[in-house]
Coordinates of C-alpha atoms and ligand atoms in Angstrom, one line a residue:
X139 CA 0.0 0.0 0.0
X140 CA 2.7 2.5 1.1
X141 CA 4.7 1.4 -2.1
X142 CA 1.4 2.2 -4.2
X143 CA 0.6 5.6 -2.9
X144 CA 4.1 6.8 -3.4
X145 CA 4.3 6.2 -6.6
X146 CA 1.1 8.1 -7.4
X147 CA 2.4 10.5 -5.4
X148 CA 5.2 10.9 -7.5
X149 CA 3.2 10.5 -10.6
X150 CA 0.9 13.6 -9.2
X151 CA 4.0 15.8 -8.6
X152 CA 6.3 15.3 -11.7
X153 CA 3.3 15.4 -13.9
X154 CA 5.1 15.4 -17.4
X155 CA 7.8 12.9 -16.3
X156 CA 7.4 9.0 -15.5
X157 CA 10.1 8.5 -13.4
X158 CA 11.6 5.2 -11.3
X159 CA 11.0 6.0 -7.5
X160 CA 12.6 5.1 -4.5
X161 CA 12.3 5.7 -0.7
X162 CA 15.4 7.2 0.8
X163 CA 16.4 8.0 4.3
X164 CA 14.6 11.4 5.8
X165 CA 16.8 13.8 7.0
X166 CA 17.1 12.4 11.1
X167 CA 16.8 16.1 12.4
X168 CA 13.5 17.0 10.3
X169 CA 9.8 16.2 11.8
X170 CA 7.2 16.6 8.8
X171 CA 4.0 18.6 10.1
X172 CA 1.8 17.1 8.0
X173 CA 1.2 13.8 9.7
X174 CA -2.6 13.3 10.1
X175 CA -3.5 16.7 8.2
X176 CA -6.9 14.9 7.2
X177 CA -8.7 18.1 6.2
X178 CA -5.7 19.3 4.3
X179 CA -5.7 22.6 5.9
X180 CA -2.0 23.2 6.2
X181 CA -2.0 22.8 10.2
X182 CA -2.4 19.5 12.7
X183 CA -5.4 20.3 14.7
X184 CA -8.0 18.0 17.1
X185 CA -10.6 19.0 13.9
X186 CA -7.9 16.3 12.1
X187 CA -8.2 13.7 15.3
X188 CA -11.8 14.0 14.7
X189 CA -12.0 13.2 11.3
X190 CA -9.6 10.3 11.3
X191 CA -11.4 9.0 14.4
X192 CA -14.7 9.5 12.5
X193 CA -13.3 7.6 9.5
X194 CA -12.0 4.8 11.4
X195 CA -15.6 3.8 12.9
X196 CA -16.2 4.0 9.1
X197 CA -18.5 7.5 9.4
X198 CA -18.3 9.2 6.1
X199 CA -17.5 12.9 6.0
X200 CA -15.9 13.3 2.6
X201 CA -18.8 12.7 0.1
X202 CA -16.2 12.0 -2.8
X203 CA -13.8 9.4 0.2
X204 CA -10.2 10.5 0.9
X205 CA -7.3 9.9 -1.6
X206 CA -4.8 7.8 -0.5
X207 CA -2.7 9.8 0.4
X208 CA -4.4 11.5 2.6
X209 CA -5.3 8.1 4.4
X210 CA -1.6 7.3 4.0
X211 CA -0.5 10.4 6.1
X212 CA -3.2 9.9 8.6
X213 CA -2.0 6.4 9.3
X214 CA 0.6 7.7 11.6
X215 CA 1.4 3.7 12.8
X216 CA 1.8 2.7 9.5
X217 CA -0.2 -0.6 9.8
X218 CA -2.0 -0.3 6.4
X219 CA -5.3 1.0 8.2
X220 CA -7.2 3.9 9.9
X221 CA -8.0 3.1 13.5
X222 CA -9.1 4.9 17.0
X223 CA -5.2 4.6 17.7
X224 CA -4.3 7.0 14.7
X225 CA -6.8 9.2 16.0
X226 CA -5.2 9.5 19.6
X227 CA -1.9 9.6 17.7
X228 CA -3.1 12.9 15.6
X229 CA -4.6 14.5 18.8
X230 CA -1.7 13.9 20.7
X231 CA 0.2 15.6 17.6
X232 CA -2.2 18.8 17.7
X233 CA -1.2 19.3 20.9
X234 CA 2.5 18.6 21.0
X235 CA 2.2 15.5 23.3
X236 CA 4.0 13.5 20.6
X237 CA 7.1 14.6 18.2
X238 CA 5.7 14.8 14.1
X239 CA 7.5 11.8 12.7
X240 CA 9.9 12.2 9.9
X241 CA 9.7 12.9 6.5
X242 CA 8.4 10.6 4.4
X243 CA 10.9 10.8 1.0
X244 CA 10.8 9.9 -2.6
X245 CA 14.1 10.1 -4.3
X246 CA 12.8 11.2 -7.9
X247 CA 15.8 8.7 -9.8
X248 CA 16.9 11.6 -12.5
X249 CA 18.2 9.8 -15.8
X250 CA 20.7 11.0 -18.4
X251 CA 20.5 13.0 -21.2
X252 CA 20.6 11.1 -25.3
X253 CA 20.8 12.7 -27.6
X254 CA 17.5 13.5 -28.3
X255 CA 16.2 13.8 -25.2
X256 CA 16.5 15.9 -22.4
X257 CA 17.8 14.3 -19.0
X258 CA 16.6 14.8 -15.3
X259 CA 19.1 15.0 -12.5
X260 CA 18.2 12.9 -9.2
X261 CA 15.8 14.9 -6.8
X262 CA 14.3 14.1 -3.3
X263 CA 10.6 15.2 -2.1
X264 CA 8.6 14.2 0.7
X265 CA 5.5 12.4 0.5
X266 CA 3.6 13.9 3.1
X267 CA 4.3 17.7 2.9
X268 CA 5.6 18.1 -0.3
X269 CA 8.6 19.3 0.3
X270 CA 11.7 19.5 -2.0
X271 CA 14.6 19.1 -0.8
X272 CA 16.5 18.4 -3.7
X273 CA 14.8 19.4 -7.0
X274 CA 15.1 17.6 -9.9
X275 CA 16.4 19.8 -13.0
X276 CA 16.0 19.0 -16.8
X277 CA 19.6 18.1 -18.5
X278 CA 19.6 19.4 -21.8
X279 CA 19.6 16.6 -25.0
X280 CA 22.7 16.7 -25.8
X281 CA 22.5 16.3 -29.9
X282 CA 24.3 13.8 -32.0
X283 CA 27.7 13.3 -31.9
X284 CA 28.7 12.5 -35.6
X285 CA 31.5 10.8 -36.8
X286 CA 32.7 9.8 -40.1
X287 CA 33.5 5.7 -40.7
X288 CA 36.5 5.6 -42.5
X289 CA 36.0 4.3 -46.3
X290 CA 38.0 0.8 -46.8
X291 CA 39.7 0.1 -49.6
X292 CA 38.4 -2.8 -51.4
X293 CA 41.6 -5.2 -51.9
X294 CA 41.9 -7.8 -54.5
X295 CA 40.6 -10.6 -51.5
X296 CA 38.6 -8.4 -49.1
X297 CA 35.6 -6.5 -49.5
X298 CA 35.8 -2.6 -49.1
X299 CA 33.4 -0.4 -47.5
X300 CA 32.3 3.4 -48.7
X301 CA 32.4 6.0 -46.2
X302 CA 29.4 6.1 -43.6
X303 CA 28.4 8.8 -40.6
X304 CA 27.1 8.0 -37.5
X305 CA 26.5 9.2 -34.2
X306 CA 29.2 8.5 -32.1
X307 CA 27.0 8.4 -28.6
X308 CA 23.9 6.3 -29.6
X309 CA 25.1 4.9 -32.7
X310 CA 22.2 5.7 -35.0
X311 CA 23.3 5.9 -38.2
X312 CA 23.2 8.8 -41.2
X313 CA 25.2 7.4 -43.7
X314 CA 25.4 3.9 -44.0
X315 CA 28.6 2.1 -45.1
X316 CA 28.1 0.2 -48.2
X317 CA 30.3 -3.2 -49.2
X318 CA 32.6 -3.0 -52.0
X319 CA 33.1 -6.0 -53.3
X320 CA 36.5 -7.8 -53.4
X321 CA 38.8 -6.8 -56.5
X322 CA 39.8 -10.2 -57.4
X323 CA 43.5 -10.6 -58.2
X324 CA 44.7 -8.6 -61.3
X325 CA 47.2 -11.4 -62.8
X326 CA 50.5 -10.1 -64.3
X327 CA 53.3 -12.4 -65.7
X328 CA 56.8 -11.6 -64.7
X329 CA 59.1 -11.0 -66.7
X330 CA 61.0 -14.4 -67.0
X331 CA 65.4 -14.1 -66.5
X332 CA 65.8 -17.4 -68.1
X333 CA 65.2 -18.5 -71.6
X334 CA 64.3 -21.9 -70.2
X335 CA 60.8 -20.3 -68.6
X336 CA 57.7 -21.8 -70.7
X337 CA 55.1 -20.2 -68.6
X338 CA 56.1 -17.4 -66.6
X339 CA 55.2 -17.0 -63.2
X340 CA 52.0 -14.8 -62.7
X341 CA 51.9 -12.4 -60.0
X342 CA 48.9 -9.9 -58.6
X343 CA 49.7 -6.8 -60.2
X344 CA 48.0 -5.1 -57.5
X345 CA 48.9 -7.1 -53.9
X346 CA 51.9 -8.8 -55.4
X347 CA 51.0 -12.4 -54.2
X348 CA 51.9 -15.0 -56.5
X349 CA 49.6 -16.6 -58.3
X350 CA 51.6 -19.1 -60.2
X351 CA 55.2 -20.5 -60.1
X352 CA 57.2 -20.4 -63.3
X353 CA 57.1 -23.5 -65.3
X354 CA 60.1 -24.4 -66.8
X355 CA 60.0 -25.8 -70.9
X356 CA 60.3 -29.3 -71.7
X357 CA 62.1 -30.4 -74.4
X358 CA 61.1 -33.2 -76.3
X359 CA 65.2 -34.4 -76.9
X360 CA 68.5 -33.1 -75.6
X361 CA 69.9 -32.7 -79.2
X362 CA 69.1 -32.0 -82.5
X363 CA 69.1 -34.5 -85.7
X364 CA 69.2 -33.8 -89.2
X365 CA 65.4 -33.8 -89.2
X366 CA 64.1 -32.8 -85.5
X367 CA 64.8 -30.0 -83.7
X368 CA 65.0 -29.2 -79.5
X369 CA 61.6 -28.3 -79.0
X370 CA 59.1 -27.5 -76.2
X371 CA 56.3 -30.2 -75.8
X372 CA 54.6 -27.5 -74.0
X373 CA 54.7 -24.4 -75.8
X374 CA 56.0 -25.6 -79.1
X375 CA 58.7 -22.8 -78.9
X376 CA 61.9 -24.2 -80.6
X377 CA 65.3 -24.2 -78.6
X378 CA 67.4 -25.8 -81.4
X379 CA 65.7 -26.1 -85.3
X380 CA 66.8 -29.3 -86.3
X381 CA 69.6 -29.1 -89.0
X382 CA 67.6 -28.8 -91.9
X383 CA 65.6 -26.1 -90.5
X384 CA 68.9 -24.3 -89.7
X385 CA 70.5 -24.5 -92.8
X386 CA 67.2 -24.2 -95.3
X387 CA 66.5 -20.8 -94.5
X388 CA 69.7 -19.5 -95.8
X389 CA 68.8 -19.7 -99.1
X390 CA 66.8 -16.8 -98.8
X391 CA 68.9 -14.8 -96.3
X392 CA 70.5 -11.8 -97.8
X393 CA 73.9 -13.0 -96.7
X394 CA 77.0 -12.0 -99.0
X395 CA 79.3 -15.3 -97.9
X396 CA 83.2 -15.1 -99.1
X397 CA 84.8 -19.0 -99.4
X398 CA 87.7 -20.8 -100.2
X399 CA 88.5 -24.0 -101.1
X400 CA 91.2 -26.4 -100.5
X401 CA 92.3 -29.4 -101.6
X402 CA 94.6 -31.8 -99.7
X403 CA 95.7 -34.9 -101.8
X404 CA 97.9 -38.1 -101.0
X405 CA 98.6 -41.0 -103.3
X406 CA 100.1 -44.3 -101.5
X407 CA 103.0 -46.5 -101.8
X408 CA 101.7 -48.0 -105.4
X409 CA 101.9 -52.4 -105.3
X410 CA 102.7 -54.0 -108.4
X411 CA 102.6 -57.8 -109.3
X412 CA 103.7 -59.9 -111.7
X413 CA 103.9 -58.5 -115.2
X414 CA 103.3 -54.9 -113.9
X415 CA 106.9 -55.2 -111.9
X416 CA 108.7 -54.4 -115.5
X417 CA 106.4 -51.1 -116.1
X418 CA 107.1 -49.9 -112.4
X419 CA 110.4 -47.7 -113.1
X420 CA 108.1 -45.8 -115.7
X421 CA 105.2 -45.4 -112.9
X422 CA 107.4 -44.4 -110.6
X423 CA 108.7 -41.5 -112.0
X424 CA 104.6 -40.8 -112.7
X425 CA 104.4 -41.3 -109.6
X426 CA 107.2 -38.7 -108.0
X427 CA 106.5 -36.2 -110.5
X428 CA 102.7 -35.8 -109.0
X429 CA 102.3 -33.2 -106.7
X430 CA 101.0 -35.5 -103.9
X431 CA 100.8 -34.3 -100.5
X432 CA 100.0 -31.0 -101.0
X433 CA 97.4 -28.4 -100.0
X434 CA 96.2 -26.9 -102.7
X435 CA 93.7 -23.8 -103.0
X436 CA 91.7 -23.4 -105.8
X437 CA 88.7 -21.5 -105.4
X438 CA 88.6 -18.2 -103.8
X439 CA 85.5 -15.7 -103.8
X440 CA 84.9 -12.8 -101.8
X441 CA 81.3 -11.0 -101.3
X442 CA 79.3 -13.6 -103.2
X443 CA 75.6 -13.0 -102.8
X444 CA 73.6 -16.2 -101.2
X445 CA 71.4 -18.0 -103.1
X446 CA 70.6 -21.1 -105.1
X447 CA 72.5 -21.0 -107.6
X448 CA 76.0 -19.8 -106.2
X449 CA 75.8 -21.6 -103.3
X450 CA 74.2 -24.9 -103.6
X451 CA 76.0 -26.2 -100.5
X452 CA 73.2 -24.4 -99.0
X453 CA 70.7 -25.2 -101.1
X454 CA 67.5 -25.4 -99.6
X455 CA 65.5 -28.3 -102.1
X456 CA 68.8 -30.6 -101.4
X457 CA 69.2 -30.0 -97.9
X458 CA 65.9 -30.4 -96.9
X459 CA 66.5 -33.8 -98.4
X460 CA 68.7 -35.3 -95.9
X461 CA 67.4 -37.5 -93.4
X462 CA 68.4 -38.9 -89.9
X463 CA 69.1 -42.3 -91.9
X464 CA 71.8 -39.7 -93.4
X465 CA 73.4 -38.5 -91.3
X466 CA 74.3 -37.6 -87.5
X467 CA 74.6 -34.0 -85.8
X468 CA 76.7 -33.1 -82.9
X469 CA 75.6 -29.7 -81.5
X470 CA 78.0 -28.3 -78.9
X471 CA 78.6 -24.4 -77.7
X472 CA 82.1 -23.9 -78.5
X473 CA 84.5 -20.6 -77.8
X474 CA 85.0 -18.6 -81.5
X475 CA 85.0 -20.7 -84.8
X476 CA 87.9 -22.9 -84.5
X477 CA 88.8 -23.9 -87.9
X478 CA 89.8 -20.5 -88.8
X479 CA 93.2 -20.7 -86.4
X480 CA 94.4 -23.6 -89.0
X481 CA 94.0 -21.2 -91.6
X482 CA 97.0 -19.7 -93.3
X483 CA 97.9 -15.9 -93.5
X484 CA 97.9 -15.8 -97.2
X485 CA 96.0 -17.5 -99.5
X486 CA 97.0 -17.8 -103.4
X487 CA 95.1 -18.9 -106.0
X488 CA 96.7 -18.7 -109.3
X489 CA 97.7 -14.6 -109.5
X490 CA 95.2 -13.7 -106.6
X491 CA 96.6 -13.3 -103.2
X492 CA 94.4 -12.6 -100.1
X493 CA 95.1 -12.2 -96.9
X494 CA 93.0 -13.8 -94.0
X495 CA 94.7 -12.0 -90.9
X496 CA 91.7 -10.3 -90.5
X497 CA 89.4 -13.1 -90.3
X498 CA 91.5 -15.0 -88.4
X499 CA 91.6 -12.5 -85.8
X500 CA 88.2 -12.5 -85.2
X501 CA 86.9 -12.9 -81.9
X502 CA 83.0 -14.2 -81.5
X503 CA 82.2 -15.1 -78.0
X504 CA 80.5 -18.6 -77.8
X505 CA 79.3 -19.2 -81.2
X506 CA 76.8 -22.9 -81.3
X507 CA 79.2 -25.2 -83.6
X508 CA 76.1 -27.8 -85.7
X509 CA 78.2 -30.7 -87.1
X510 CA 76.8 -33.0 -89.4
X511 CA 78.7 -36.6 -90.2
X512 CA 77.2 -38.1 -93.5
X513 CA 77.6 -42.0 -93.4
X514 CA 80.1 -43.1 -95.8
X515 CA 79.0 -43.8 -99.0
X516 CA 80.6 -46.7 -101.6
X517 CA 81.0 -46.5 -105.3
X518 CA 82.3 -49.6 -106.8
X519 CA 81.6 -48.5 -110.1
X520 CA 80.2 -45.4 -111.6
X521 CA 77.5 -47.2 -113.6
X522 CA 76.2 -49.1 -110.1
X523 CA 75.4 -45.8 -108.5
X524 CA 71.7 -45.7 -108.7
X525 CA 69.7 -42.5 -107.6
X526 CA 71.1 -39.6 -105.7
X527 CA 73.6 -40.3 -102.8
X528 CA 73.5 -38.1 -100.0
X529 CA 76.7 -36.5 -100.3
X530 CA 74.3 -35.5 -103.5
X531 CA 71.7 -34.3 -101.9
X532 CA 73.4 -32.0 -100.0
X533 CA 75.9 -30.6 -102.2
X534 CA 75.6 -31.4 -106.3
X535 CA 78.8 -30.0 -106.6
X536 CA 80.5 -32.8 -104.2
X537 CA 78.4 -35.5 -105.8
X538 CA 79.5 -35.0 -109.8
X539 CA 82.7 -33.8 -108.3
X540 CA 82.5 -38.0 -107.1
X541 CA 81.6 -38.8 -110.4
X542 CA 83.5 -37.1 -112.3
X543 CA 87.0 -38.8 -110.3
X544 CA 85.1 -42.0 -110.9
X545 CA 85.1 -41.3 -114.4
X546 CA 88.2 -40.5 -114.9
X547 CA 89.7 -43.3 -112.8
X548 CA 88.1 -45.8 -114.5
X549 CA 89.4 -44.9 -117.8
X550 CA 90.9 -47.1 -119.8
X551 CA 89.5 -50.2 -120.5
X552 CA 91.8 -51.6 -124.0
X553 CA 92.0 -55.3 -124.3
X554 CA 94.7 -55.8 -122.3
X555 CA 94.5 -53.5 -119.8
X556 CA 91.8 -52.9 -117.5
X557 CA 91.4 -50.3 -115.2
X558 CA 88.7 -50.5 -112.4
X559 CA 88.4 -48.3 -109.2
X560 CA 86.3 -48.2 -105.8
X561 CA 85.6 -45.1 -104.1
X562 CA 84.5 -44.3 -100.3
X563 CA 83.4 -41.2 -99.5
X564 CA 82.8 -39.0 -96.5
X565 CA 81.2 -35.8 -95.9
X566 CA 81.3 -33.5 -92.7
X567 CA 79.2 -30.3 -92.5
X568 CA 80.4 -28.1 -89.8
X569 CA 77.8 -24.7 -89.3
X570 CA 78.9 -22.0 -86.7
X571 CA 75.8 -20.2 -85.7
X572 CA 75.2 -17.0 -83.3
X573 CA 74.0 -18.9 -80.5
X574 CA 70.3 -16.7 -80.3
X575 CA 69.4 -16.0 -83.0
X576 CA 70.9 -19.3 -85.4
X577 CA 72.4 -17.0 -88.0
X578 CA 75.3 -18.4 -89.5
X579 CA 78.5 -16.8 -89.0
X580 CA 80.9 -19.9 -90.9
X581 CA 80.6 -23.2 -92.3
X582 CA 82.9 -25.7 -93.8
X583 CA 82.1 -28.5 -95.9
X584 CA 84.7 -31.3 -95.9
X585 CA 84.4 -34.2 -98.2
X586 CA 86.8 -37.2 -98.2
X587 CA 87.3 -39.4 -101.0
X588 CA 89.3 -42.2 -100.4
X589 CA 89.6 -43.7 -104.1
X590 CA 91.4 -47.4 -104.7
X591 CA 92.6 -47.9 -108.6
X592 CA 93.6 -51.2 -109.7
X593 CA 95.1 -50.9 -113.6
X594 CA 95.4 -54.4 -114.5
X595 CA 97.3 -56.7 -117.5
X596 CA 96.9 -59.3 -119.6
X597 CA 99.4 -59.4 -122.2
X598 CA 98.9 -63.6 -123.2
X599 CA 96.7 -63.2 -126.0
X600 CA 99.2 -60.7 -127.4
X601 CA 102.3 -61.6 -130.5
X602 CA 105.3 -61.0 -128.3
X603 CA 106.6 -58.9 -131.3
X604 CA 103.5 -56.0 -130.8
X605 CA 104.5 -55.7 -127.1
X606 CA 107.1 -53.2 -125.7
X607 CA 110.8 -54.2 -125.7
X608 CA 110.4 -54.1 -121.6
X609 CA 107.6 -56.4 -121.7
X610 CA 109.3 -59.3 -124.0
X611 CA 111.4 -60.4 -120.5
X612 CA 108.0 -61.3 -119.0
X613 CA 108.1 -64.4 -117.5
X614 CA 104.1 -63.9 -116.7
X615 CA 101.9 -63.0 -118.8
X616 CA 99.4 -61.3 -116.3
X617 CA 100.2 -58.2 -113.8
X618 CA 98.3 -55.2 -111.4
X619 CA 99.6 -51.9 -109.8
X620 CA 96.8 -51.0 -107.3
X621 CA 97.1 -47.6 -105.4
X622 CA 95.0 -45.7 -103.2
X623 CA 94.5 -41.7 -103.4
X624 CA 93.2 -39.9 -100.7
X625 CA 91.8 -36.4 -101.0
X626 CA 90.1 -34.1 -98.8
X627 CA 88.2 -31.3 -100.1
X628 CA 87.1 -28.1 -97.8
X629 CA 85.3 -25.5 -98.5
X630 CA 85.7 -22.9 -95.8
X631 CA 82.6 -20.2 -95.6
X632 CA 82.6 -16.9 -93.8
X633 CA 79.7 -15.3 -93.9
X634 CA 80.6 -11.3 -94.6
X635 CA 78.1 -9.8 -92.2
X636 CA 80.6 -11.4 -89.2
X637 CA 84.0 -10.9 -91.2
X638 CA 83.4 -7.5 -92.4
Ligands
ZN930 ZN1 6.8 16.3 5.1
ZN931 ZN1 23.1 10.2 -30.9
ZN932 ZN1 45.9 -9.4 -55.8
ZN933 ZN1 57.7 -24.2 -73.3

């Protein structure tokens, strides 16, 4: 009951404001003169002892009833009801017998400003008389606080935000932030430092993570043949073209090339049996009067323009030709082009002189050295040779160069003397390249014809009378000198755009 009157008490006094109540001590030194003040007259008198007395044997003076908090006051025991006893309490008040008990007092709970709304400090009445002790004052809304939220940056993994406002105090916002969405990684390849990267690595462009690792090339074979190059099975990209493919497109390069040939040539001890003993005084001063063992030069040509025609050692229909049945290649990365240091200073061929100083001199760095070994190639006869050799097909020079020896070696063919003649020949192709970019800087094609000549004799069907006066002291009638010449033809090329 007490509980229930206070706070409509409290509701009467702070009309606009609804406010959580609670009792707190009364000042100890303070009496409240308003205990049992039934007629609300300001003053404690017997009139009041009456009325309560009168209302406790339940005789009705106040048409309308008393509030309750008038009956709350006038219950000076407190036990929840009106009764003779308050009555003698109240007279005993109105005439100073008893001491006014204290005030009864509401703390008014005060509450904080927002934002919006305005605040109440704490404040203290009393129930009874109405007095304030403390009064309870209106704090003043204290308005928004705004602050800015930061814009984030949308990265390439995170979302981003736009910038936002909001009040910093109650956190009600003006500006909402909205999501960016992530960036997604923007890929970039780096730039690979080895020749051997297929794929290169991929990095963001923007964060810098790495996306990808570098992926190396992998090469179908270690070394080139005639026909198939060093080539990426991944990419296709070729390291090494196979020989053909290296030596093809010089036909059409506009290379001016200057060469020299040389020809080295040996004849062996010559054998001679039976008959052929008596004729060998006269062979052998054929024999001494040869110029064996020599190095010969016979072709030199400077700034000769590449194509077809005037080079066919490089000619692209007869090259292309060749197959790994052919042939072998040897690829290795050498230091400069090392036939040149067997070179000599001077070259003469018939009244021209040159001098090759100059080219010997020069100095290329690692150059990529492509040699190609022909299989050797047997002629017993010049009529057996059927087709095109492959000493043929990559040089028609060499191969009627072959025939042509053949030819002449096989001669004679009178009665009684045959002459017959087997030939084995060799060819080596040796291609210096600039090591990037495959063009040719020198080449030398070396053919070696090792060519065996039997002249044979049969003089018995002859009269003795027709024969030579060295022959009528044969004791046999049959005979052979055999011999075997060696020669080795180069053809040393320098291609002018390196020797100029
Ligand atoms: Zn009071
Ligand atoms: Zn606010
Ligand atoms: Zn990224
Ligand atoms: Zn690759």
């Amino acid at each position: 009951m007490k509980k229930i009157i206070a706070l409509l008490l409290a509701i009467a006094m702070l009309a606009t404001l609804t406010l959580p109540c609670v009792f707190a001590e009364a000042p100890a030194d303070e009496t409240c003169k308003y205990w049992g003040d039934m007629d609300e007259d300001g003053k404690v008198t017997s009139a009041d002892a009456r009325l309560v007395l009168r209302h406790s044997v339940g005789l009705k003076d106040n048409p309308e009833g008393y509030t309750e908090d008038v009956l709350y006051k006038c219950d000076i025991d407190q036990d929840g009801k009106i009764s003779s006893s308050d009555a003698r309490s109240v007279l005993r008040l109105s005439v100073g017998l008893d001491e006014f008990p204290a005030h009864e007092l509401l703390k008014g709970v005060g509450k904080d400003a927002t934002c919006t709304e305005d605040g109440l400090t704490d404040g203290l009445f009393c129930i009874i008389c109405g007095t304030t002790f403390e009064p309870q004052e209106v704090v003043p809304a204290t308005g928004h606080k705004e602050v800015t939220d930061e814009a984030v940056a949308a990265t390439c993994t995170e979302d981003g935000l736009t910038e936002g406002k909001h009040c910093e105090v109650c956190g009600e916002v003006f500006t909402a932030q909205e999501t960016v969405p992530a960036l997604g990684h923007d890929p970039m390849a780096v730039p690979a430092e080895s020749k051997e990267v297929c794929e290169p690595a991929q990095v963001c462009a923007r964060c810098g993570e790495t996306l990808s690792e570098a992926v190396m090339h992998e090469y179908n074979a270690k070394a080139i043949t005639v026909e198939n190059g060093v080539v990426c099975t991944r990419c296709g990209e070729v390291k090494t073209p196979s020989f053909n493919d290296l030596v093809n497109p010089l036909k059409q390069a506009p290379h001016t090339f200057t060469y020299l040939s040389q020809t080295d040539t040996a004849i062996d001890e010559p054998k001679f049996t039976g008959v052929m003993l008596l004729l060998k005084p006269m062979f052998d001063e054929e024999f001494k009067n040869d110029d064996n063992n020599e190095t010969e030069y016979t072709v030199l040509s400077e700034k000769t323009e590449v194509n077809s025609r005037t080079f066919e050692l490089i000619n692209a229909d007869e090259v292309s030709r060749l197959t790994d049945n052919d042939a072998t290649v040897k690829t290795e990365t050498v230091s400069g082009v090392d036939f040149l240091k067997n070179l000599p200073d001077t070259v003469s061929v018939g009244s021209r002189s040159s001098d090759l100083t100059a080219i010997k001199a020069k100095d290329f760095g690692d150059v990529l050295k492509v040699t190609v070994t022909l299989k050797p190639e047997t002629y017993s006869k010049l009529a057996d040779q059927g087709g095109v050799d492959a000493i043929g097909r990559i040089s028609s020079q060499y191969g009627s160069l072959i025939s042509s020896a053949m030819m002449q070696f096989s001669g004679l063919n009178e009665d009684f003397l045959k002459t017959d003649a087997d030939c084995v020949s060799n060819m080596t192709v040796t291609y210096y390249f600039e090591p990037e970019t495959f063009s040719p800087i020198a080449a030398t094609y070396k053919i070696t014809m090792d060519i065996s000549q039997t002249m044979s004799i049969d003089i018995s069907g002859m009269n003795k009378d027709d024969l030579p006066a060295v022959l009528k002291l044969a004791s046999s009638t049959t005979g052979a000198i055999s011999f075997k010449i060696t020669t080795d033809l180069n053809t040393f090329y320098f291609f002018d755009e390196y020797f100029d």
